[in-house]
PDB file of C-alpha atoms in Angstrom:
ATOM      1  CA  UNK M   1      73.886  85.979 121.210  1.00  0.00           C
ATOM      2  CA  UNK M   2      74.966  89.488 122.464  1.00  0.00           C
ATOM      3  CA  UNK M   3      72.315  91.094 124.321  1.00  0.00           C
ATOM      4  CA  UNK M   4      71.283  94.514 123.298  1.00  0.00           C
ATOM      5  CA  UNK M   5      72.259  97.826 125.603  1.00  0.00           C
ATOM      6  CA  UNK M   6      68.979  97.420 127.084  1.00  0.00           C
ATOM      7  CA  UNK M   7      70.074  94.338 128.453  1.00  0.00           C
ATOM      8  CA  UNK M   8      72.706  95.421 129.724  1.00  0.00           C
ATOM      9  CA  UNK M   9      72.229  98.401 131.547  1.00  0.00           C
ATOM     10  CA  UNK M  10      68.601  97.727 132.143  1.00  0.00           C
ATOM     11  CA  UNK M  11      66.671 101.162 133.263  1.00  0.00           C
ATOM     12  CA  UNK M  12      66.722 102.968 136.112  1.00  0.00           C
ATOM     13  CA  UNK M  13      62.608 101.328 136.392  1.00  0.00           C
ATOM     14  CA  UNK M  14      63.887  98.014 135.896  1.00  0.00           C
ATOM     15  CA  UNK M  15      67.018  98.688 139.105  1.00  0.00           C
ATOM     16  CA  UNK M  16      64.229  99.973 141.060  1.00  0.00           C
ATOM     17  CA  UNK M  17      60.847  98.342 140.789  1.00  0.00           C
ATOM     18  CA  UNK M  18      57.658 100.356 141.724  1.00  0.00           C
ATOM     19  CA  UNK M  19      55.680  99.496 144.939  1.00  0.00           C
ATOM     20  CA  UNK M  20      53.293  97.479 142.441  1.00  0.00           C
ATOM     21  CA  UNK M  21      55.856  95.312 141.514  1.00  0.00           C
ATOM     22  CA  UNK M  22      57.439  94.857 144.444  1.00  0.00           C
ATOM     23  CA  UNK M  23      55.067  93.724 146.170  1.00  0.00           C
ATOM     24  CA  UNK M  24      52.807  91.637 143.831  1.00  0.00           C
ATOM     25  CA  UNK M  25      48.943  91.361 143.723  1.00  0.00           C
ATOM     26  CA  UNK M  26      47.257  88.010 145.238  1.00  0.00           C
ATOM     27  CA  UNK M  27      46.407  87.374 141.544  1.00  0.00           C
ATOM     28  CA  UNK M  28      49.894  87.395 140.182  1.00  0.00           C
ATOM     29  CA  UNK M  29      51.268  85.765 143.415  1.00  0.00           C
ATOM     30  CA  UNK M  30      49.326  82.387 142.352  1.00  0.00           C
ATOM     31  CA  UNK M  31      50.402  82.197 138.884  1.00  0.00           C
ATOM     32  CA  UNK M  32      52.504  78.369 138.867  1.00  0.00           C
ATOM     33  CA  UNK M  33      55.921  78.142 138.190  1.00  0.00           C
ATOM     34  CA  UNK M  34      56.148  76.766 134.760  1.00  0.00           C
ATOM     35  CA  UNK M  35      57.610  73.296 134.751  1.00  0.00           C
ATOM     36  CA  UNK M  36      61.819  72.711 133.738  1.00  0.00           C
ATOM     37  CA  UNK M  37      62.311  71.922 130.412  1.00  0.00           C
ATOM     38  CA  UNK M  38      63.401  68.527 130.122  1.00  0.00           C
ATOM     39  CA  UNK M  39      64.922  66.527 127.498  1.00  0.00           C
ATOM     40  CA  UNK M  40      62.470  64.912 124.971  1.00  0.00           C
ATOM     41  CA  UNK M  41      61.392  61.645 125.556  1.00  0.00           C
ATOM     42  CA  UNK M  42      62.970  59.397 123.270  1.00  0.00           C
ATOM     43  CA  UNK M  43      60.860  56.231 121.481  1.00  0.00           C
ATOM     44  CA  UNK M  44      61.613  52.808 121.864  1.00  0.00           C
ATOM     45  CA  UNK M  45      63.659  52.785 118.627  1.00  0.00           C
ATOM     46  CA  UNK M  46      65.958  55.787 119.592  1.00  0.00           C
ATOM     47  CA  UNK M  47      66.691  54.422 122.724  1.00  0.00           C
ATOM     48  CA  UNK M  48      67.827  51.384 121.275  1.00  0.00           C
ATOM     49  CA  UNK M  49      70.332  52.672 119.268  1.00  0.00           C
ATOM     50  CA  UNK M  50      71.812  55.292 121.993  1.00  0.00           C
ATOM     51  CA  UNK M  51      75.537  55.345 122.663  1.00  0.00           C
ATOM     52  CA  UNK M  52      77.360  56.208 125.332  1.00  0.00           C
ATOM     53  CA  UNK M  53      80.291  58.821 125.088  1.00  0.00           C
ATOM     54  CA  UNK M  54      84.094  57.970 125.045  1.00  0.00           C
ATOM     55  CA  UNK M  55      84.515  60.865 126.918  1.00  0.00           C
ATOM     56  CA  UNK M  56      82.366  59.255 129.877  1.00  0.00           C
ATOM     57  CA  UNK M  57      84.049  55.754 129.402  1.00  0.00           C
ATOM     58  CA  UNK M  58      87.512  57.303 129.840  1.00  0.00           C
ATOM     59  CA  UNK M  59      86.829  59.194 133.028  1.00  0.00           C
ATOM     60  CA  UNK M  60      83.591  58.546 134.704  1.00  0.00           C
ATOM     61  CA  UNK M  61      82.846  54.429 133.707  1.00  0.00           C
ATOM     62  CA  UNK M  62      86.633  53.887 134.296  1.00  0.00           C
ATOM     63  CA  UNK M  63      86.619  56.042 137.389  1.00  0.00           C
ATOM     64  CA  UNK M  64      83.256  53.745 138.897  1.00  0.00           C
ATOM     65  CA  UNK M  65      85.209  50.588 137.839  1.00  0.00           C
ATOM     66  CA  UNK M  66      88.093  51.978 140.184  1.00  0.00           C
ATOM     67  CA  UNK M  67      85.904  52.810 143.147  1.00  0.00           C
ATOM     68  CA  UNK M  68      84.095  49.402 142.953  1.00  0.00           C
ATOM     69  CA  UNK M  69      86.813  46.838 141.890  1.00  0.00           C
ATOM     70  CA  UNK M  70      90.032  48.588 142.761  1.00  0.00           C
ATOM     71  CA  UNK M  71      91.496  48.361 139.069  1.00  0.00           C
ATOM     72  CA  UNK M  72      90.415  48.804 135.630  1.00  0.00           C
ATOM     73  CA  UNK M  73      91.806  45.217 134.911  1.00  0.00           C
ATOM     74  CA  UNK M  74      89.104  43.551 135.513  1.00  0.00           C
ATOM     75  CA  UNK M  75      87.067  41.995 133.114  1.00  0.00           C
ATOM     76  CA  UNK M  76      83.616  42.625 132.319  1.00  0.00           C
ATOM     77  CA  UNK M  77      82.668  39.916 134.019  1.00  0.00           C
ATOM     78  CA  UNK M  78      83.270  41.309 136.865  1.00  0.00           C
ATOM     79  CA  UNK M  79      82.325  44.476 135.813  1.00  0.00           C
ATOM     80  CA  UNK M  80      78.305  43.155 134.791  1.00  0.00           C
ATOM     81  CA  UNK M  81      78.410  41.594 138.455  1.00  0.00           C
ATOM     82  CA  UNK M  82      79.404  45.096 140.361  1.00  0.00           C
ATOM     83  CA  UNK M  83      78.011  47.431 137.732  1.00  0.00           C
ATOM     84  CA  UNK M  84      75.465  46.682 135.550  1.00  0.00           C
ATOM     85  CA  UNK M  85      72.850  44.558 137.408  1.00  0.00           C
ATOM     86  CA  UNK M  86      71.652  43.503 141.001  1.00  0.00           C
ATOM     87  CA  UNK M  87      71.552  46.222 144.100  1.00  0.00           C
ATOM     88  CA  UNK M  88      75.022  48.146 143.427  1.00  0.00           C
ATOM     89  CA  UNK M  89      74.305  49.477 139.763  1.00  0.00           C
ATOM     90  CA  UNK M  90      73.106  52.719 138.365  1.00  0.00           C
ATOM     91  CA  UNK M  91      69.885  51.224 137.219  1.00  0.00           C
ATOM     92  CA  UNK M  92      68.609  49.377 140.270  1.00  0.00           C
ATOM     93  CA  UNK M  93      65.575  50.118 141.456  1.00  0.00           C
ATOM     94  CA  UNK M  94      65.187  53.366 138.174  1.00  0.00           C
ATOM     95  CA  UNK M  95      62.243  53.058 136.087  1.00  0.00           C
ATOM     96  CA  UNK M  96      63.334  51.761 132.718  1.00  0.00           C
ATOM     97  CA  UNK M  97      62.291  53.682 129.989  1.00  0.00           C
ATOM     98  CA  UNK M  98      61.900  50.861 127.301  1.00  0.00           C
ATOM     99  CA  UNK M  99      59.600  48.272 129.429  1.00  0.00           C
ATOM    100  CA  UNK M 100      58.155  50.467 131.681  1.00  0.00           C
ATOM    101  CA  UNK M 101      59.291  48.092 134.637  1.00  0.00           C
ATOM    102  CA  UNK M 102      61.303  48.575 137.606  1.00  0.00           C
ATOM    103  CA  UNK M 103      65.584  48.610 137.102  1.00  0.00           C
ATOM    104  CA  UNK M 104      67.040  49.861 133.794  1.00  0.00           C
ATOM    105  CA  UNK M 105      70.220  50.006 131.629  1.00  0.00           C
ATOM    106  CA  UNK M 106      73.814  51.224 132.547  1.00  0.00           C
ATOM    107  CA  UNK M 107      73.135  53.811 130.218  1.00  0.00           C
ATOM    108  CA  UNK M 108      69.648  54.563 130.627  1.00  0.00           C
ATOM    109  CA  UNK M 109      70.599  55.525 134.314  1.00  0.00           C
ATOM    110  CA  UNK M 110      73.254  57.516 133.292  1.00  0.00           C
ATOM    111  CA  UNK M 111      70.800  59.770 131.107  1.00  0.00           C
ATOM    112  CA  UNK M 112      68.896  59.790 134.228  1.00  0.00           C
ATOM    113  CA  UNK M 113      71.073  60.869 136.485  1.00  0.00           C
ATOM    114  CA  UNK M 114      72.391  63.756 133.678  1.00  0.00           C
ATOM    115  CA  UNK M 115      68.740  65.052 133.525  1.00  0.00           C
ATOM    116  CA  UNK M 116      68.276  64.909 136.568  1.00  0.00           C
ATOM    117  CA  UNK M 117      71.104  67.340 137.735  1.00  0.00           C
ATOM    118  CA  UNK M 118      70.226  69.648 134.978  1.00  0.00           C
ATOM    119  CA  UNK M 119      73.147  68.759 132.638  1.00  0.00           C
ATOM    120  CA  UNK M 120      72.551  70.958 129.312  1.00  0.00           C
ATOM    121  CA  UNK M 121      71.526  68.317 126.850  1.00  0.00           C
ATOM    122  CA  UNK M 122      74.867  69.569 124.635  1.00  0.00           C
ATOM    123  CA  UNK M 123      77.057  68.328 127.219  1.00  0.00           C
ATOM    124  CA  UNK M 124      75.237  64.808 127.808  1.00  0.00           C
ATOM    125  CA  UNK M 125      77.404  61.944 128.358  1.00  0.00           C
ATOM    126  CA  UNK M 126      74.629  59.888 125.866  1.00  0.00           C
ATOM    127  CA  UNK M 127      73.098  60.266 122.669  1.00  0.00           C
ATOM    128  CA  UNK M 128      72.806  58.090 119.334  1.00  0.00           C
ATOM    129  CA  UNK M 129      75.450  56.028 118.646  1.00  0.00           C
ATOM    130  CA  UNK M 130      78.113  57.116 116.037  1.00  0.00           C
ATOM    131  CA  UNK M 131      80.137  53.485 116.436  1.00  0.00           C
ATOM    132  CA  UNK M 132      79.198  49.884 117.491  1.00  0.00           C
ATOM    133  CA  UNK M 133      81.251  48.593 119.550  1.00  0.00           C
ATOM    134  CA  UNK M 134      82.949  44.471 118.623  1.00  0.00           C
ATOM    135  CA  UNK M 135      84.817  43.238 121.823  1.00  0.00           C
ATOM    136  CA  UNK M 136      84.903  40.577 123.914  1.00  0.00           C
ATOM    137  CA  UNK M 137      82.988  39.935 127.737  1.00  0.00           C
ATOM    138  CA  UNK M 138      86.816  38.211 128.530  1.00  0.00           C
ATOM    139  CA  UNK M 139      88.638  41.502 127.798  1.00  0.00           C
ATOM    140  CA  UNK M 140      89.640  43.964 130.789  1.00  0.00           C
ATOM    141  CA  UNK M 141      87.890  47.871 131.212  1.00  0.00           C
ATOM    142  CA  UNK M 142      91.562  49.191 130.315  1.00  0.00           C
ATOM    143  CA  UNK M 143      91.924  46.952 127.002  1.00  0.00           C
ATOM    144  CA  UNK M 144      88.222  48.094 126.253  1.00  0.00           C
ATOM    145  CA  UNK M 145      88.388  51.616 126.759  1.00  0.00           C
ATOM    146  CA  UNK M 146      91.895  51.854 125.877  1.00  0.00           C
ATOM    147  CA  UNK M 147      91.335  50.958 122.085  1.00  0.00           C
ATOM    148  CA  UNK M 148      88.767  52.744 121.620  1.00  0.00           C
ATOM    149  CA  UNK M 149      90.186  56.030 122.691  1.00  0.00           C
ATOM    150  CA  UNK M 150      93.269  55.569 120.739  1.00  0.00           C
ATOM    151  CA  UNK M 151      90.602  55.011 117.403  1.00  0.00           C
ATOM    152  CA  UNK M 152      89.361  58.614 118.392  1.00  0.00           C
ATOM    153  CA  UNK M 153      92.954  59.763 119.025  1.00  0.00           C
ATOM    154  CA  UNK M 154      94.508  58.334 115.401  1.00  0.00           C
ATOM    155  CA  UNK M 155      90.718  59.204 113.245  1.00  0.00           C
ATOM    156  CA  UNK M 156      91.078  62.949 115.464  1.00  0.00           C
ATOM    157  CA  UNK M 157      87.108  62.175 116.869  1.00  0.00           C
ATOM    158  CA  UNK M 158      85.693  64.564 119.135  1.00  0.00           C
ATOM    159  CA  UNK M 159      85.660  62.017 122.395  1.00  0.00           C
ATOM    160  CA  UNK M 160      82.714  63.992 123.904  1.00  0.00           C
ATOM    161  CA  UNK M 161      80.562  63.601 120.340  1.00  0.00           C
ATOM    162  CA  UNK M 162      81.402  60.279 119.989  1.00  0.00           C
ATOM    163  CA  UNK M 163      78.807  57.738 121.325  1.00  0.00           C
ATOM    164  CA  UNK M 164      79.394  53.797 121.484  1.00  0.00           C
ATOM    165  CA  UNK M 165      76.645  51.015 121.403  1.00  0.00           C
ATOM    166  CA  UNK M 166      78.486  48.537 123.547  1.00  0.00           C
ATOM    167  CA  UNK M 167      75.568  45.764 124.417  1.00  0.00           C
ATOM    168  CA  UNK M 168      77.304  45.245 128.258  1.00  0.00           C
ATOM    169  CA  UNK M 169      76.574  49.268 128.889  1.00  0.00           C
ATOM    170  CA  UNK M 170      73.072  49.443 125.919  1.00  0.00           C
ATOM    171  CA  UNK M 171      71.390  46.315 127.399  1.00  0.00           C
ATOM    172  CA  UNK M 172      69.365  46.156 130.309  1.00  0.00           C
ATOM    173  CA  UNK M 173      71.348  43.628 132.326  1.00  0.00           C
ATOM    174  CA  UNK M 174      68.606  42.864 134.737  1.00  0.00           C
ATOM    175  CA  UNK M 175      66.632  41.502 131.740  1.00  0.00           C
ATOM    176  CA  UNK M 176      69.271  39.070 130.410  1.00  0.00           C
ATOM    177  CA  UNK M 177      69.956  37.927 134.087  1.00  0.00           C
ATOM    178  CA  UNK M 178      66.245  37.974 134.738  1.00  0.00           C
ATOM    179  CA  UNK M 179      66.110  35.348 131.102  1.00  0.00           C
ATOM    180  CA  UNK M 180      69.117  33.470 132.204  1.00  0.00           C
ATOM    181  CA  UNK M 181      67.179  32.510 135.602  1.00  0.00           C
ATOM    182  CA  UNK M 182      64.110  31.629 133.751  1.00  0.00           C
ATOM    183  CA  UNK M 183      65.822  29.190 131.853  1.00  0.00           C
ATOM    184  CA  UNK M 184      64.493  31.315 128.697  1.00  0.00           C
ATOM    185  CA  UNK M 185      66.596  30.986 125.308  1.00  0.00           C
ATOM    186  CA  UNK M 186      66.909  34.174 123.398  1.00  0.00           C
ATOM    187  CA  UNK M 187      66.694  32.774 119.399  1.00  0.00           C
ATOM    188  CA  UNK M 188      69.207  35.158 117.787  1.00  0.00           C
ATOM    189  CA  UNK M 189      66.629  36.030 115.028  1.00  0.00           C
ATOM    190  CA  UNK M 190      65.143  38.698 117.924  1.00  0.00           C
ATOM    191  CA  UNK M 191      68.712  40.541 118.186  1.00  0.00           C
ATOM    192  CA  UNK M 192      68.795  40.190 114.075  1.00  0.00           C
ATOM    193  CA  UNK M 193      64.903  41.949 114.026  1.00  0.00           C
ATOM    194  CA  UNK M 194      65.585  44.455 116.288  1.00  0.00           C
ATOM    195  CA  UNK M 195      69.298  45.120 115.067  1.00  0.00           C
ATOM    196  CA  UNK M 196      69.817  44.724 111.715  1.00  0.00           C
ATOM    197  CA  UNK M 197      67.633  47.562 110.750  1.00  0.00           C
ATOM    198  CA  UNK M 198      68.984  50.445 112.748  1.00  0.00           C
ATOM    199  CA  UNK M 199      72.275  49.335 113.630  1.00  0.00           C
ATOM    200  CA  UNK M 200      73.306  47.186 111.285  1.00  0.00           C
TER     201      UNK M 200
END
């Protein structure tokens, strides 16, 4: 929006503020800040179904894998046990937003961490997901990320608008590990109740 002259060249009061308003009264001195406007909390069913951006899995997730593996060959195997659970991921020890109990997501963090250093909600690196994701836990970060930027490059998708519901990165990790421990069976008629709807 273009700002009007006033704006602009503000007035000669404005450049040079009187005595008064230099130097405030007690009164106005202890009106509060007003709080940052933050990003609107999502429900349980929007955060289900948010993606991650291809932009972020080509440079930042890829980037991480680097710094924490060596080499985007791994698989995400390896990945899930450097990244996505236990004391080295984004989400230990973070609030999740779904359960209300301590560690989240991979990309619940990441939303975090974006709000948290002010990133313009625009330029988020998450948001609902455009594509759902069909790979394979045995495939490497490079195969993974790979193909799915070269679908954005040949369909000419906007990498930084599309979002990705891949269940590794969507699902709170520390839950499945948490279930695997426990010995407790997942009947696939939960992921079909919970899924179908929304995403499917």
């Amino acid at each position: 929006v273009a700002p009007t002259q006033e704006a602009v060249a503000p007035t000669q009061e404005a450049v040079a503020p009187t005595q008064e308003a230099a130097a405030p009264t007690q009164e106005a001195a202890q009106v509060p800040a007003q709080p940052a406007v933050l990003r609107p909390i999502l429900t349980a069913q929007e955060l289900l179904v948010q993606g991650i951006s291809v932009t972020y899995l080509e440079d930042a997730f890829q980037a991480e894998v680097e710094q924490k593996l060596g080499t985007i060959d791994h698989h995400y195997y390896d990945v899930n046990k450097a990244m996505l659970f236990g004391p080295n991921s984004k989400g230990h020890r973070r609030t999740c937003p779904r359960d209300g109990k301590e560690h989240c997501s991979y990309i619940d963090a990441v939303r975090l961490e974006e709000e948290e250093a002010g990133v313009p909600d625009h330029q988020q690196s998450t948001g609902p997901a455009t594509l759902m994701l069909s790979w394979t836990w045995g495939a490497t970060v490079r195969a993974v990320v790979g193909a799915i930027v070269r679908y954005c490059e040949i369909h000419s998708l906007d990498k930084s608008k599309t979002f990705i519901w891949q269940c590794a990165l969507c699902n709170n990790q520390f839950r499945v590990e948490e279930k695997k421990a426990s010995k407790e069976v997942v009947p696939f008629s939960e992921f079909e109740k919970k899924f179908k709807g929304p995403i499917l």
